Tab-separated table of C-alpha atoms in Angstrom:
chain	number	residue	atom	x	y	z
A	926	MET	CA	17.158	3.046	15.134
A	927	SER	CA	14.085	5.949	14.767
A	928	ARG	CA	10.974	6.218	17.213
A	929	LEU	CA	8.519	6.073	13.789
A	930	THR	CA	5.314	7.877	15.916
A	931	THR	CA	3.752	10.476	13.355
A	932	GLY	CA	0.187	10.808	14.965
A	933	THR	CA	-2.667	10.811	12.804
A	934	VAL	CA	-2.526	14.854	11.770
A	935	ILE	CA	0.637	13.440	9.536
A	936	ALA	CA	-0.984	10.943	7.713
A	937	ALA	CA	-3.180	13.405	6.593
A	938	LEU	CA	-1.345	15.775	5.964
A	939	LEU	CA	1.821	13.824	3.666
A	940	ALA	CA	1.266	14.995	0.204
A	941	GLY	CA	3.962	12.253	-0.462
A	942	CYS	CA	3.162	9.829	-3.625
A	943	ALA	CA	1.814	6.426	-2.670
A	944	ALA	CA	1.323	3.604	-3.628
A	945	ALA	CA	-2.510	2.346	-2.056
A	946	GLY	CA	-3.875	-0.260	-3.447
A	947	GLY	CA	-4.814	0.822	-7.270
A	948	GLY	CA	-4.033	4.430	-6.460
A	949	GLY	CA	-1.256	5.238	-8.630
A	950	MET	CA	-1.064	4.948	-12.248
A	951	ASN	CA	-0.907	1.905	-13.794
A	952	GLY	CA	-1.779	2.116	-17.136
A	953	THR	CA	-0.789	4.001	-19.238
A	954	ALA	CA	0.230	7.904	-19.028
A	955	ASP	CA	-1.557	10.246	-20.944
A	956	ALA	CA	0.504	13.496	-21.626
A	957	ARG	CA	-2.691	15.306	-22.726
A	958	THR	CA	-2.177	18.812	-20.906
A	959	LYS	CA	-4.822	20.757	-19.290
A	960	PRO	CA	-5.841	23.908	-17.677
A	961	ILE	CA	-4.956	22.875	-13.918
A	962	ARG	CA	-6.836	24.531	-10.989
A	963	THR	CA	-4.125	25.423	-8.241
A	964	ALA	CA	-3.661	27.349	-4.632
A	965	THR	CA	-2.479	30.474	-5.181
A	966	SER	CA	-1.721	30.971	-1.457
A	967	ILE	CA	-0.505	29.198	1.967
A	968	SER	CA	-3.686	29.864	3.848
A	969	PRO	CA	-2.537	29.949	7.663
A	970	ALA	CA	-4.754	26.524	8.400
A	971	GLU	CA	-2.611	25.055	6.314
A	972	ARG	CA	1.077	27.160	8.062
A	973	LYS	CA	0.372	26.508	11.095
A	974	GLU	CA	-1.136	22.025	10.210
A	975	GLY	CA	2.635	21.924	8.272
A	976	ASP	CA	4.089	23.830	11.251
A	977	GLU	CA	2.415	20.904	13.767
A	978	ALA	CA	3.811	18.256	11.683
A	979	HIS	CA	7.217	19.005	10.628
A	980	PRO	CA	9.093	18.651	14.108
A	981	GLN	CA	7.928	14.831	14.210
A	982	LEU	CA	7.930	14.195	10.408
A	983	VAL	CA	11.741	15.609	10.277
A	984	GLN	CA	12.029	13.076	13.423
A	985	ASP	CA	10.701	10.058	11.929
A	986	PHE	CA	11.889	10.059	8.364
A	987	GLY	CA	15.377	9.895	9.327
A	988	GLY	CA	16.223	12.816	11.121
A	989	ALA	CA	17.550	16.931	8.672
A	990	TYR	CA	20.828	15.491	6.793
A	991	ALA	CA	23.001	17.883	8.580
A	992	GLY	CA	25.576	17.755	5.569
A	993	PRO	CA	26.825	21.194	3.708
A	994	GLN	CA	24.047	19.775	0.815
A	995	ALA	CA	20.853	20.531	2.715
A	996	SER	CA	21.416	24.452	2.427
A	997	TYR	CA	22.272	23.884	-1.356
A	998	VAL	CA	18.904	21.530	-1.372
A	999	ASN	CA	16.716	24.512	0.298
A	1000	ARG	CA	17.711	27.100	-1.859
A	1001	VAL	CA	16.911	25.039	-5.230
A	1002	GLY	CA	13.607	23.650	-3.569
A	1003	GLN	CA	12.824	26.989	-2.632
A	1004	ASN	CA	13.238	28.766	-5.692
A	1005	ILE	CA	11.339	25.813	-7.790
A	1006	ALA	CA	8.515	26.156	-5.260
A	1007	ILE	CA	8.027	29.938	-5.666
A	1008	GLN	CA	6.822	29.121	-10.070
A	1009	SER	CA	3.742	27.413	-8.088
A	1010	GLY	CA	2.116	30.584	-7.275
A	1011	LEU	CA	1.720	29.358	-3.917
A	1012	SER	CA	3.847	32.409	-2.477
A	1013	ARG	CA	6.615	34.461	-4.503
A	1014	SER	CA	8.969	34.561	-0.693
A	1015	PRO	CA	11.412	31.750	-0.967
A	1016	GLY	CA	11.395	31.916	2.731
A	1017	ASP	CA	8.267	30.968	2.927
A	1018	PHE	CA	8.767	27.304	2.216
A	1019	THR	CA	10.732	25.020	3.313
A	1020	VAL	CA	12.511	22.688	2.007
A	1021	THR	CA	14.648	19.567	4.312
A	1022	LEU	CA	17.258	17.563	2.743
A	1023	LEU	CA	16.400	13.483	4.878
A	1024	ASN	CA	19.207	11.233	6.776
A	1025	SER	CA	17.010	8.815	4.849
A	1026	PRO	CA	18.088	5.651	2.613
A	1027	VAL	CA	15.884	5.808	0.889
A	1028	ASN	CA	14.482	6.724	-2.505
A	1029	ASN	CA	12.213	9.454	-1.508
A	1030	ALA	CA	10.259	12.742	-1.949
A	1031	PHE	CA	7.304	14.314	-0.670
A	1032	ALA	CA	5.866	17.499	0.785
A	1033	ILE	CA	3.042	18.669	2.627
A	1034	PRO	CA	0.681	21.496	3.207
A	1035	GLY	CA	2.056	25.168	4.422
A	1036	GLY	CA	5.020	24.965	2.034
A	1037	TYR	CA	7.291	22.121	3.940
A	1038	VAL	CA	9.264	19.749	0.778
A	1039	TYR	CA	11.019	16.903	1.653
A	1040	VAL	CA	13.534	15.001	-0.026
A	1041	THR	CA	15.659	11.841	0.876
A	1042	ARG	CA	19.636	12.173	1.025
A	1043	GLN	CA	19.574	8.641	-1.029
A	1044	LEU	CA	17.141	10.167	-3.999
A	1045	MET	CA	19.541	12.801	-4.360
A	1046	ALA	CA	22.363	10.611	-4.896
A	1047	LEU	CA	20.684	8.908	-7.812
A	1048	MET	CA	20.764	12.354	-8.841
A	1049	ASN	CA	23.413	13.606	-12.191
A	1050	ASP	CA	22.423	17.315	-12.131
A	1051	GLU	CA	20.448	20.614	-10.308
A	1052	ALA	CA	17.686	20.274	-12.873
A	1053	GLU	CA	16.842	16.516	-11.716
A	1054	LEU	CA	16.722	17.470	-8.776
A	1055	ALA	CA	14.243	20.515	-9.434
A	1056	GLY	CA	12.015	18.011	-11.210
A	1057	VAL	CA	11.471	15.802	-8.361
A	1058	LEU	CA	10.792	19.064	-5.807
A	1059	GLY	CA	8.820	20.145	-8.284
A	1060	HIS	CA	6.604	17.632	-8.655
A	1061	GLU	CA	6.085	17.170	-5.436
A	1062	VAL	CA	4.985	20.644	-5.072
A	1063	GLY	CA	2.340	20.244	-7.622
A	1064	HIS	CA	0.735	18.214	-5.433
A	1065	VAL	CA	0.634	20.605	-3.186
A	1066	ALA	CA	-0.545	23.526	-5.164
A	1067	ALA	CA	-3.167	21.807	-6.919
A	1068	GLN	CA	-4.606	20.899	-3.264
A	1069	HIS	CA	-4.029	16.946	-4.114
A	1070	SER	CA	-4.145	16.055	0.162
A	1071	LYS	CA	-7.040	17.490	0.638
A	1072	LYS	CA	-9.069	16.044	-2.255
A	1073	ARG	CA	-7.368	12.521	-0.090
A	1074	GLN	CA	-8.368	14.105	3.137
A	1075	SER	CA	-11.239	12.206	3.839
A	1076	ALA	CA	-9.823	9.372	3.659
A	1077	ALA	CA	-6.795	9.839	5.642
A	1078	THR	CA	-9.544	11.010	8.272
A	1079	ARG	CA	-11.130	7.997	7.565
A	1080	ASN	CA	-7.683	5.747	7.640
A	1081	SER	CA	-5.394	6.942	10.399
A	1082	ILE	CA	-2.565	5.770	10.982
A	1083	LEU	CA	-3.748	3.300	13.947
A	1084	GLY	CA	-6.759	2.084	11.870
A	1085	ILE	CA	-5.087	0.915	8.770
A	1086	LEU	CA	-2.097	-0.610	10.589
A	1087	GLY	CA	-5.219	-2.756	12.281
A	1088	ALA	CA	-6.796	-3.440	8.700
A	1089	VAL	CA	-3.194	-3.938	7.376
A	1090	LEU	CA	-3.038	-6.884	10.617
A	1091	GLY	CA	-6.233	-7.832	10.565
A	1092	SER	CA	-5.318	-9.951	7.847
A	1093	ALA	CA	-2.123	-11.610	10.425
A	1094	ILE	CA	-4.346	-11.450	13.715
A	1095	GLY	CA	-7.276	-11.134	13.069
A	1096	ASP	CA	-8.405	-8.104	14.186
A	1097	ASN	CA	-10.221	-4.800	12.475
A	1098	GLY	CA	-8.989	-2.340	14.867
A	1099	GLY	CA	-10.566	-2.512	17.824
A	1100	LEU	CA	-6.761	-3.780	20.244
A	1101	LEU	CA	-4.963	-2.110	17.768
A	1102	GLY	CA	-6.634	0.852	17.910
A	1103	GLY	CA	-5.938	1.170	21.926
A	1104	LEU	CA	-2.501	0.101	22.269
A	1105	GLY	CA	-1.287	3.796	20.396
A	1106	GLY	CA	2.052	3.654	21.664
A	1107	LEU	CA	3.029	0.728	20.422
A	1108	LEU	CA	0.919	0.784	16.999
A	1109	GLN	CA	2.114	4.216	15.940
A	1110	ASN	CA	5.769	3.309	14.661
A	1111	ASN	CA	4.899	2.420	11.567
A	1112	SER	CA	4.560	6.028	10.254
A	1113	MET	CA	6.536	5.681	7.078
A	1114	ARG	CA	4.648	2.531	5.929
A	1115	ILE	CA	1.022	3.291	6.983
A	1116	ALA	CA	1.154	7.152	5.807
A	1117	GLN	CA	2.243	5.982	2.694
A	1118	LEU	CA	0.007	2.868	2.625
A	1119	ALA	CA	-3.323	4.752	3.917
A	1120	THR	CA	-2.726	8.318	2.939
A	1121	LEU	CA	-1.394	8.831	-0.589
A	1122	GLY	CA	-2.770	6.805	-3.658
A	1123	PHE	CA	-3.151	9.581	-5.676
A	1124	SER	CA	-5.059	8.523	-8.421
A	1125	ARG	CA	-3.770	8.197	-11.990
A	1126	SER	CA	-4.566	11.736	-12.860
A	1127	GLN	CA	-3.338	14.079	-10.076
A	1128	GLU	CA	-0.061	11.948	-10.488
A	1129	LEU	CA	-0.301	13.501	-14.543
A	1130	GLU	CA	-1.293	16.702	-13.037
A	1131	ALA	CA	2.020	16.282	-10.195
A	1132	ASP	CA	4.205	15.647	-14.040
A	1133	GLN	CA	2.400	18.733	-15.774
A	1134	LEU	CA	3.206	20.987	-13.013
A	1135	GLY	CA	6.359	19.715	-12.028
A	1136	VAL	CA	7.311	20.400	-15.879
A	1137	GLN	CA	6.032	23.603	-16.323
A	1138	TYR	CA	8.152	24.508	-13.245
A	1139	LEU	CA	11.188	24.001	-14.732
A	1140	ARG	CA	10.348	25.678	-17.666
A	1141	SER	CA	9.774	28.726	-15.756
A	1142	ALA	CA	12.608	28.412	-13.659
A	1143	GLY	CA	15.042	28.229	-16.695
A	1144	TYR	CA	16.007	24.767	-16.393
A	1145	ASP	CA	15.272	21.502	-19.172
A	1146	PRO	CA	12.250	20.678	-18.926
A	1147	MET	CA	13.439	17.470	-19.956
A	1148	ALA	CA	15.002	16.320	-16.665
A	1149	LEU	CA	11.919	14.717	-14.849
A	1150	SER	CA	11.488	12.169	-17.838
A	1151	THR	CA	15.608	11.761	-16.955
A	1152	MET	CA	14.969	11.017	-13.461
A	1153	LEU	CA	12.173	8.695	-14.090
A	1154	ALA	CA	13.671	6.775	-16.479
A	1155	SER	CA	16.853	6.377	-12.965
A	1156	LEU	CA	14.489	5.634	-10.708
A	1157	ALA	CA	13.475	2.896	-13.184
A	1158	ASN	CA	16.597	1.729	-13.488
A	1159	GLN	CA	17.749	1.642	-10.113
A	1160	THR	CA	13.451	0.352	-9.169
A	1161	SER	CA	15.119	-2.684	-11.725
A	1162	LEU	CA	18.207	-2.988	-10.103
A	1163	ASP	CA	16.535	-2.533	-6.468
A	1164	ALA	CA	14.560	-6.203	-7.472
A	1165	ARG	CA	17.895	-8.119	-7.892
A	1166	LEU	CA	19.197	-7.208	-4.716
A	1167	ALA	CA	16.120	-7.673	-2.618
A	1168	GLY	CA	16.064	-11.761	-2.386
A	1169	GLY	CA	17.532	-12.056	0.920
A	1170	ASN	CA	17.317	-8.365	2.425
A	1171	ALA	CA	14.590	-8.139	5.208
A	1172	ARG	CA	14.238	-4.542	4.907
A	1173	SER	CA	10.756	-2.653	4.299
A	1174	LEU	CA	11.146	1.175	3.130
A	1175	PRO	CA	8.952	3.628	1.713
A	1176	GLU	CA	10.368	4.651	-2.032
A	1177	TRP	CA	9.393	7.174	-4.309
A	1178	ALA	CA	9.890	5.408	-7.426
A	1179	SER	CA	7.445	2.458	-6.118
A	1180	THR	CA	4.987	5.261	-6.146
A	1181	HIS	CA	4.601	5.370	-9.657
A	1182	PRO	CA	4.789	2.366	-10.874
A	1183	ASP	CA	5.551	2.115	-15.109
A	1184	PRO	CA	8.356	3.601	-14.823
A	1185	ALA	CA	8.659	3.177	-18.767
A	1186	SER	CA	5.128	4.637	-19.014
A	1187	ARG	CA	5.882	7.760	-16.836
A	1188	VAL	CA	9.122	8.809	-18.798
A	1189	ARG	CA	7.750	8.609	-22.385
A	1190	ASN	CA	4.062	11.184	-20.169
A	1191	ALA	CA	6.982	13.324	-19.192
A	1192	GLN	CA	9.223	13.466	-22.340
A	1193	THR	CA	5.811	14.789	-24.093
A	1194	LEU	CA	5.127	17.130	-21.685
A	1195	ALA	CA	8.811	18.765	-21.914
A	1196	ASN	CA	7.996	18.676	-25.547
A	1197	ARG	CA	5.251	20.101	-25.490
A	1198	ALA	CA	6.639	23.260	-22.830
A	1199	GLY	CA	9.130	23.903	-25.255
A	1200	GLY	CA	11.598	20.848	-25.654
A	1201	VAL	CA	14.843	20.632	-24.391
A	1202	GLY	CA	17.049	23.507	-23.396
A	1203	GLY	CA	17.286	25.334	-20.476
A	1204	MET	CA	20.011	24.824	-16.934
A	1205	ARG	CA	21.042	21.499	-15.680
A	1206	ASN	CA	24.288	22.909	-13.411
A	1207	ALA	CA	25.245	19.311	-13.498
A	1208	ASP	CA	28.728	20.821	-12.305
A	1209	THR	CA	27.093	22.663	-9.548
A	1210	PHE	CA	25.200	19.603	-8.733
A	1211	LEU	CA	28.220	17.519	-8.910
A	1212	ALA	CA	29.671	19.582	-6.453
A	1213	SER	CA	27.253	19.354	-3.540
A	1214	VAL	CA	25.971	15.930	-3.653
A	1215	ASP	CA	30.205	14.956	-3.733
A	1216	GLY	CA	30.769	13.103	-0.156
A	1217	VAL	CA	27.068	12.921	0.463
A	1218	LEU	CA	25.971	9.794	2.956
A	1219	TYR	CA	24.880	6.469	1.081
A	1220	GLY	CA	23.435	3.844	1.961
A	1221	ASP	CA	22.430	3.712	6.109
A	1222	ASP	CA	23.893	6.017	8.664
A	1223	PRO	CA	25.101	3.680	10.456
A	1224	ALA	CA	24.864	6.248	13.853
A	1225	GLN	CA	21.079	4.617	13.362
A	1226	GLY	CA	22.162	0.883	12.432
A	1227	VAL	CA	22.690	-0.810	9.369
A	1228	VAL	CA	20.333	-3.702	7.852
A	1229	GLU	CA	22.079	-6.381	6.661
A	1230	GLY	CA	20.335	-9.444	5.102
A	1231	ARG	CA	17.620	-10.338	7.810
A	1232	SER	CA	20.176	-8.853	10.690
A	1233	PHE	CA	19.822	-5.551	12.640
A	1234	LEU	CA	23.384	-4.137	13.636
A	1235	HIS	CA	24.184	-0.856	15.537
A	1236	PRO	CA	28.239	0.228	16.027
A	1237	ASP	CA	27.788	2.382	18.739
A	1238	LEU	CA	25.370	0.451	20.632
A	1239	ARG	CA	26.774	-2.669	19.949
A	1240	LEU	CA	23.954	-4.997	19.441
A	1241	ARG	CA	22.305	-7.619	16.473
A	1242	PHE	CA	19.495	-9.314	16.209
A	1243	THR	CA	18.215	-11.168	12.654
A	1244	VAL	CA	14.275	-10.594	12.812
A	1245	PRO	CA	12.587	-14.348	11.157
A	1246	SER	CA	12.669	-15.053	7.473
A	1247	GLY	CA	9.202	-13.527	5.686
A	1248	TYR	CA	9.962	-10.586	8.106
A	1249	VAL	CA	10.571	-7.227	7.314
A	1250	MET	CA	11.912	-4.712	9.054
A	1251	GLN	CA	11.705	-0.480	9.021
A	1252	ASN	CA	14.848	1.718	10.780
A	1253	GLY	CA	15.053	5.594	11.930
A	1254	THR	CA	16.760	7.065	14.264
A	1255	THR	CA	15.419	5.195	17.894
A	1256	ALA	CA	13.771	2.035	16.490
A	1257	VAL	CA	13.217	-0.059	14.781
A	1258	SER	CA	9.502	-2.028	13.562
A	1259	ILE	CA	9.182	-5.263	12.195
A	1260	SER	CA	5.881	-6.613	10.998
A	1261	GLY	CA	4.926	-9.926	9.162
A	1262	ASN	CA	2.216	-12.478	8.321
A	1263	GLY	CA	2.745	-13.808	11.934
A	1264	GLY	CA	2.794	-10.712	13.278
A	1265	GLN	CA	4.214	-7.283	14.343
A	1266	ALA	CA	7.098	-5.884	16.866
A	1267	GLN	CA	9.443	-3.204	17.616
A	1268	PHE	CA	12.817	-2.796	19.108
A	1269	SER	CA	13.643	0.122	21.098
A	1270	THR	CA	14.995	1.290	24.452
A	1271	ALA	CA	13.345	3.421	27.167
A	1272	PRO	CA	15.013	5.036	30.206
A	1273	TYR	CA	16.531	2.195	32.932
A	1274	SER	CA	17.763	3.018	36.240
A	1275	GLY	CA	18.407	-1.170	37.064
A	1276	ASP	CA	15.000	-1.884	38.013
A	1277	MET	CA	14.001	-4.371	35.109
A	1278	ASN	CA	10.045	-4.404	36.361
A	1279	ALA	CA	9.189	-0.444	36.688
A	1280	TYR	CA	11.608	-0.782	33.183
A	1281	ILE	CA	8.629	-3.660	32.081
A	1282	ALA	CA	5.503	-1.879	33.375
A	1283	SER	CA	6.654	1.084	31.517
A	1284	VAL	CA	7.091	-0.408	28.111
A	1285	PHE	CA	2.997	-2.388	28.948
A	1286	ARG	CA	1.945	1.122	29.472
A	1287	ALA	CA	3.868	3.228	26.783
A	1288	ALA	CA	2.263	0.571	24.044
A	1289	ALA	CA	-1.412	0.110	25.839
A	1290	GLY	CA	-2.171	3.437	26.053
A	1291	ASN	CA	-5.677	4.063	27.063
A	1292	LEU	CA	-6.427	0.907	26.527
A	1293	SER	CA	-5.888	-1.672	30.618
A	1294	ILE	CA	-4.015	-4.944	29.933
A	1295	SER	CA	-2.343	-6.852	32.984
A	1296	PRO	CA	0.970	-8.757	32.313
A	1297	GLY	CA	1.190	-12.045	33.348
A	1298	THR	CA	4.297	-12.614	35.755
A	1299	ILE	CA	8.066	-11.250	34.844
A	1300	GLN	CA	10.398	-14.031	33.767
A	1301	ARG	CA	13.559	-14.244	33.594
A	1302	THR	CA	15.995	-15.908	31.302
A	1303	THR	CA	19.682	-15.020	29.449
A	1304	VAL	CA	20.042	-14.709	26.022
A	1305	ASN	CA	23.789	-14.694	24.779
A	1306	GLY	CA	24.999	-14.149	28.336
A	1307	ILE	CA	22.466	-10.607	28.321
A	1308	PRO	CA	20.405	-10.885	30.917
A	1309	ALA	CA	16.521	-11.119	29.806
A	1310	TYR	CA	13.328	-10.835	31.557
A	1311	TYR	CA	9.587	-11.089	29.629
A	1312	SER	CA	6.349	-11.066	30.435
A	1313	THR	CA	3.139	-11.316	27.537
A	1314	ALA	CA	-0.306	-9.595	28.363
A	1315	ARG	CA	-3.397	-11.273	27.204
A	1316	VAL	CA	-5.948	-8.911	26.099
A	1317	ASN	CA	-9.304	-9.634	24.236
A	1318	SER	CA	-9.976	-8.072	20.797
A	1319	GLN	CA	-12.588	-7.154	18.648
A	1320	SER	CA	-11.997	-10.762	17.086
A	1321	GLY	CA	-10.420	-13.029	20.134
A	1322	PRO	CA	-7.375	-12.929	21.981
A	1323	VAL	CA	-4.434	-11.332	21.009
A	1324	ASP	CA	-1.004	-11.639	23.110
A	1325	VAL	CA	1.169	-8.534	23.872
A	1326	THR	CA	4.576	-9.883	24.873
A	1327	VAL	CA	7.351	-7.359	26.057
A	1328	PHE	CA	11.065	-9.044	26.238
A	1329	ALA	CA	13.546	-7.029	27.329
A	1330	TYR	CA	17.908	-7.408	27.669
A	1331	GLU	CA	19.947	-5.480	30.575
A	1332	PHE	CA	23.230	-4.658	28.896
A	1333	SER	CA	24.363	-2.517	31.819
A	1334	GLY	CA	22.942	-1.009	34.970
A	1335	SER	CA	21.793	1.608	33.017
A	1336	GLN	CA	21.408	0.471	29.863
A	1337	ALA	CA	18.202	-1.694	28.868
A	1338	PHE	CA	16.823	-2.452	25.452
A	1339	HIS	CA	13.534	-4.136	24.530
A	1340	PHE	CA	10.629	-5.746	21.838
A	1341	VAL	CA	6.932	-5.238	21.842
A	1342	ALA	CA	5.534	-7.782	19.576
A	1343	LEU	CA	2.327	-8.421	18.966
A	1344	THR	CA	0.240	-11.848	18.095
A	1345	GLN	CA	-2.685	-14.307	17.505
A	1346	ALA	CA	-3.040	-16.170	21.282
A	1347	GLY	CA	-0.608	-19.113	21.958
A	1348	ARG	CA	1.319	-17.811	18.606
A	1349	GLY	CA	4.159	-15.519	20.348
A	1350	GLY	CA	6.097	-18.201	19.500
A	1351	VAL	CA	6.969	-16.982	16.264
A	1352	PHE	CA	9.270	-14.355	17.257
A	1353	ASP	CA	11.234	-16.837	19.696
A	1354	PRO	CA	14.657	-17.080	17.077
A	1355	MET	CA	14.580	-13.211	17.289
A	1356	PHE	CA	14.345	-12.604	20.986
A	1357	ALA	CA	17.092	-15.165	21.169
A	1358	SER	CA	18.923	-13.583	18.728
A	1359	VAL	CA	20.393	-10.567	20.591
A	1360	ARG	CA	23.506	-10.738	21.015
A	1361	ARG	CA	26.114	-8.079	21.351
A	1362	LEU	CA	29.016	-6.993	18.736
A	1363	SER	CA	32.398	-6.933	19.590
A	1364	ALA	CA	34.697	-3.907	19.655
A	1365	ALA	CA	35.943	-5.501	15.793
A	1366	GLU	CA	32.682	-6.385	14.749
A	1367	ALA	CA	31.772	-2.916	15.344
A	1368	ALA	CA	35.031	-1.161	13.457
A	1369	ALA	CA	33.390	-3.081	10.335
A	1370	ILE	CA	30.504	-1.216	9.952
A	1371	ARG	CA	31.523	1.323	8.249
A	1372	PRO	CA	29.831	4.154	6.101
A	1373	ARG	CA	29.432	4.720	2.384
A	1374	ARG	CA	29.362	8.490	0.619
A	1375	VAL	CA	29.306	9.649	-2.596
A	1376	ASP	CA	33.140	10.365	-4.434
A	1377	VAL	CA	33.064	12.848	-7.031
A	1378	VAL	CA	35.779	11.709	-9.633
A	1379	THR	CA	36.764	12.902	-12.705
A	1380	VAL	CA	37.577	10.416	-15.587
A	1381	GLY	CA	40.620	10.312	-17.106
A	1382	ARG	CA	42.936	8.829	-19.507
A	1383	GLY	CA	42.498	4.519	-19.845
A	1384	ASP	CA	39.438	4.593	-17.565
A	1385	THR	CA	36.427	2.529	-17.718
A	1386	VAL	CA	33.340	1.684	-17.070
A	1387	ALA	CA	34.358	-1.418	-15.644
A	1388	SER	CA	37.509	-0.130	-13.954
A	1389	LEU	CA	35.637	2.640	-12.284
A	1390	ALA	CA	32.937	0.222	-11.653
A	1391	ARG	CA	35.592	-1.858	-9.995
A	1392	ARG	CA	36.075	1.749	-7.319
A	1393	MET	CA	32.532	0.944	-5.668
A	1394	ALA	CA	32.120	-0.530	-2.503
A	1395	TYR	CA	29.914	-3.203	-3.324
A	1396	ASP	CA	30.652	-7.031	-3.599
A	1397	ASP	CA	28.041	-7.533	-5.708
A	1398	TYR	CA	26.290	-5.689	-9.222
A	1399	GLN	CA	29.567	-3.155	-9.136
A	1400	THR	CA	28.937	-2.294	-12.690
A	1401	GLU	CA	25.312	-2.456	-12.727
A	1402	ARG	CA	25.634	-0.085	-9.722
A	1403	PHE	CA	27.589	2.018	-11.306
A	1404	GLN	CA	25.720	2.680	-14.204
A	1405	VAL	CA	22.398	3.385	-12.443
A	1406	LEU	CA	23.829	5.480	-10.129
A	1407	ASN	CA	25.251	7.512	-13.653
A	1408	ARG	CA	22.705	7.100	-15.689
A	1409	LEU	CA	24.710	4.873	-18.081
A	1410	THR	CA	23.918	1.927	-20.090
A	1411	SER	CA	25.786	-0.677	-21.090
A	1412	SER	CA	26.875	1.056	-24.092
A	1413	SER	CA	28.130	3.980	-22.690
A	1414	ARG	CA	31.179	5.212	-22.690
A	1415	LEU	CA	33.270	7.660	-20.916
A	1416	THR	CA	35.718	10.102	-21.341
A	1417	PRO	CA	38.628	12.084	-19.719
A	1418	GLY	CA	37.006	14.554	-18.174
A	1419	GLN	CA	33.676	13.908	-17.426
A	1420	LYS	CA	32.875	13.286	-13.511
A	1421	VAL	CA	30.463	10.238	-12.765
A	1422	LYS	CA	30.086	9.319	-8.477
A	1423	ILE	CA	31.777	5.796	-7.009
A	1424	VAL	CA	30.191	4.948	-3.460
A	1425	VAL	CA	33.267	4.653	-1.718
A	1426	TYR	CA	33.708	3.303	2.238
A	1427	SER	CA	34.851	6.654	4.535
A	1428	GLY	CA	35.336	6.920	8.296
A	1429	ARG	CA	32.934	7.536	10.801
């Protein structure tokens, strides 16, 4: 679980590539190059904003990944970032590998650049890593986020969440703006929706700058196009895998629409930058990515279909059909057409009345609300307590429900749910689904990791794919992970990635 509580300043700063309505590249990419005016330094104001935003942003995106890959990513990222001209000192840039199971990368002004371990695992050489990071630095150097600043300021995290939920609960932000504690939990999704819908021309500029940085750093400028091709293939596979999965996570690929056009555009830009040639550093990269965590981190809980399972907390719940989940380090957000909820925990000393009151206070923020009488029940053998507060919003009454579970005398968990008045029943099946995991169930939840292996004689795509730690689409997963096609053939001595189960 992860507490998703990024404030407006991060919404205004995030410079990742987000798909906000029609803001992405939906037409055919145009590889015409043009002079791009870029910043030549990091201003004190940008540095201050970045310094303030960085810790919370890292927390919201799963935390910093602690594996040996982190220092490698930082080194590669700093080298590509200085190609931008924002600074000649690598130390002026902080490049963070995030412990997130999402294919994502972004940057914020102030010298902060981010990439997730999941996106790193999809890459096949160092040049692709540099190309992705260079693209994101390009957005900052071209000051695209400043050009979007006014929109981001108007559409703060809370304001946009009000608009998003407005279609479901008929509110235009009045009540929602007051429920700050509850509604600040969707920073990943909302920052993507609200802040960054970079224009088509801005995406093209970032591509152009990314290719330029690759060339100036000595990398093969074609690397951005091959990475985009892998993302296109992953996106296609994800669409096939999506049935029945309630995960709701922003992905870098989704922010770059029309992938085939993007690949062609990047190829043309690379040709104009000098064509093929330059470093790929595949062996160095594969040695680094070997062992990286892949998919969900069991320490933060895992999403399986419509269920959330946490082996360390020994709990499980299931969201209603049609609802989606978003997970991080200390909270899970649930959203759908009928409302929104958050599953989390808070300090508990055995007084459930005080616990529920504290949850309501945190949810209400500056808004005064009056919860009803606390009711007691039992859910799958767990003592449970719940209360609802009805609040008048701009568009009518809305119900805020707190449903809490006493797992022990010192540990409790709770949902906070927001629905139209009288519609809270939509979450009743979810409230009733919470149960403890048995020791055997918890032990069965194992992490997956990337394992780099050397192709031996007799090895084929089919034989290696059977070693993938999945029950479905083994061949397709293996091919996408290694940038292979259906006609690809392996040769002895070649290094490839597979995904295997590992101990915790």
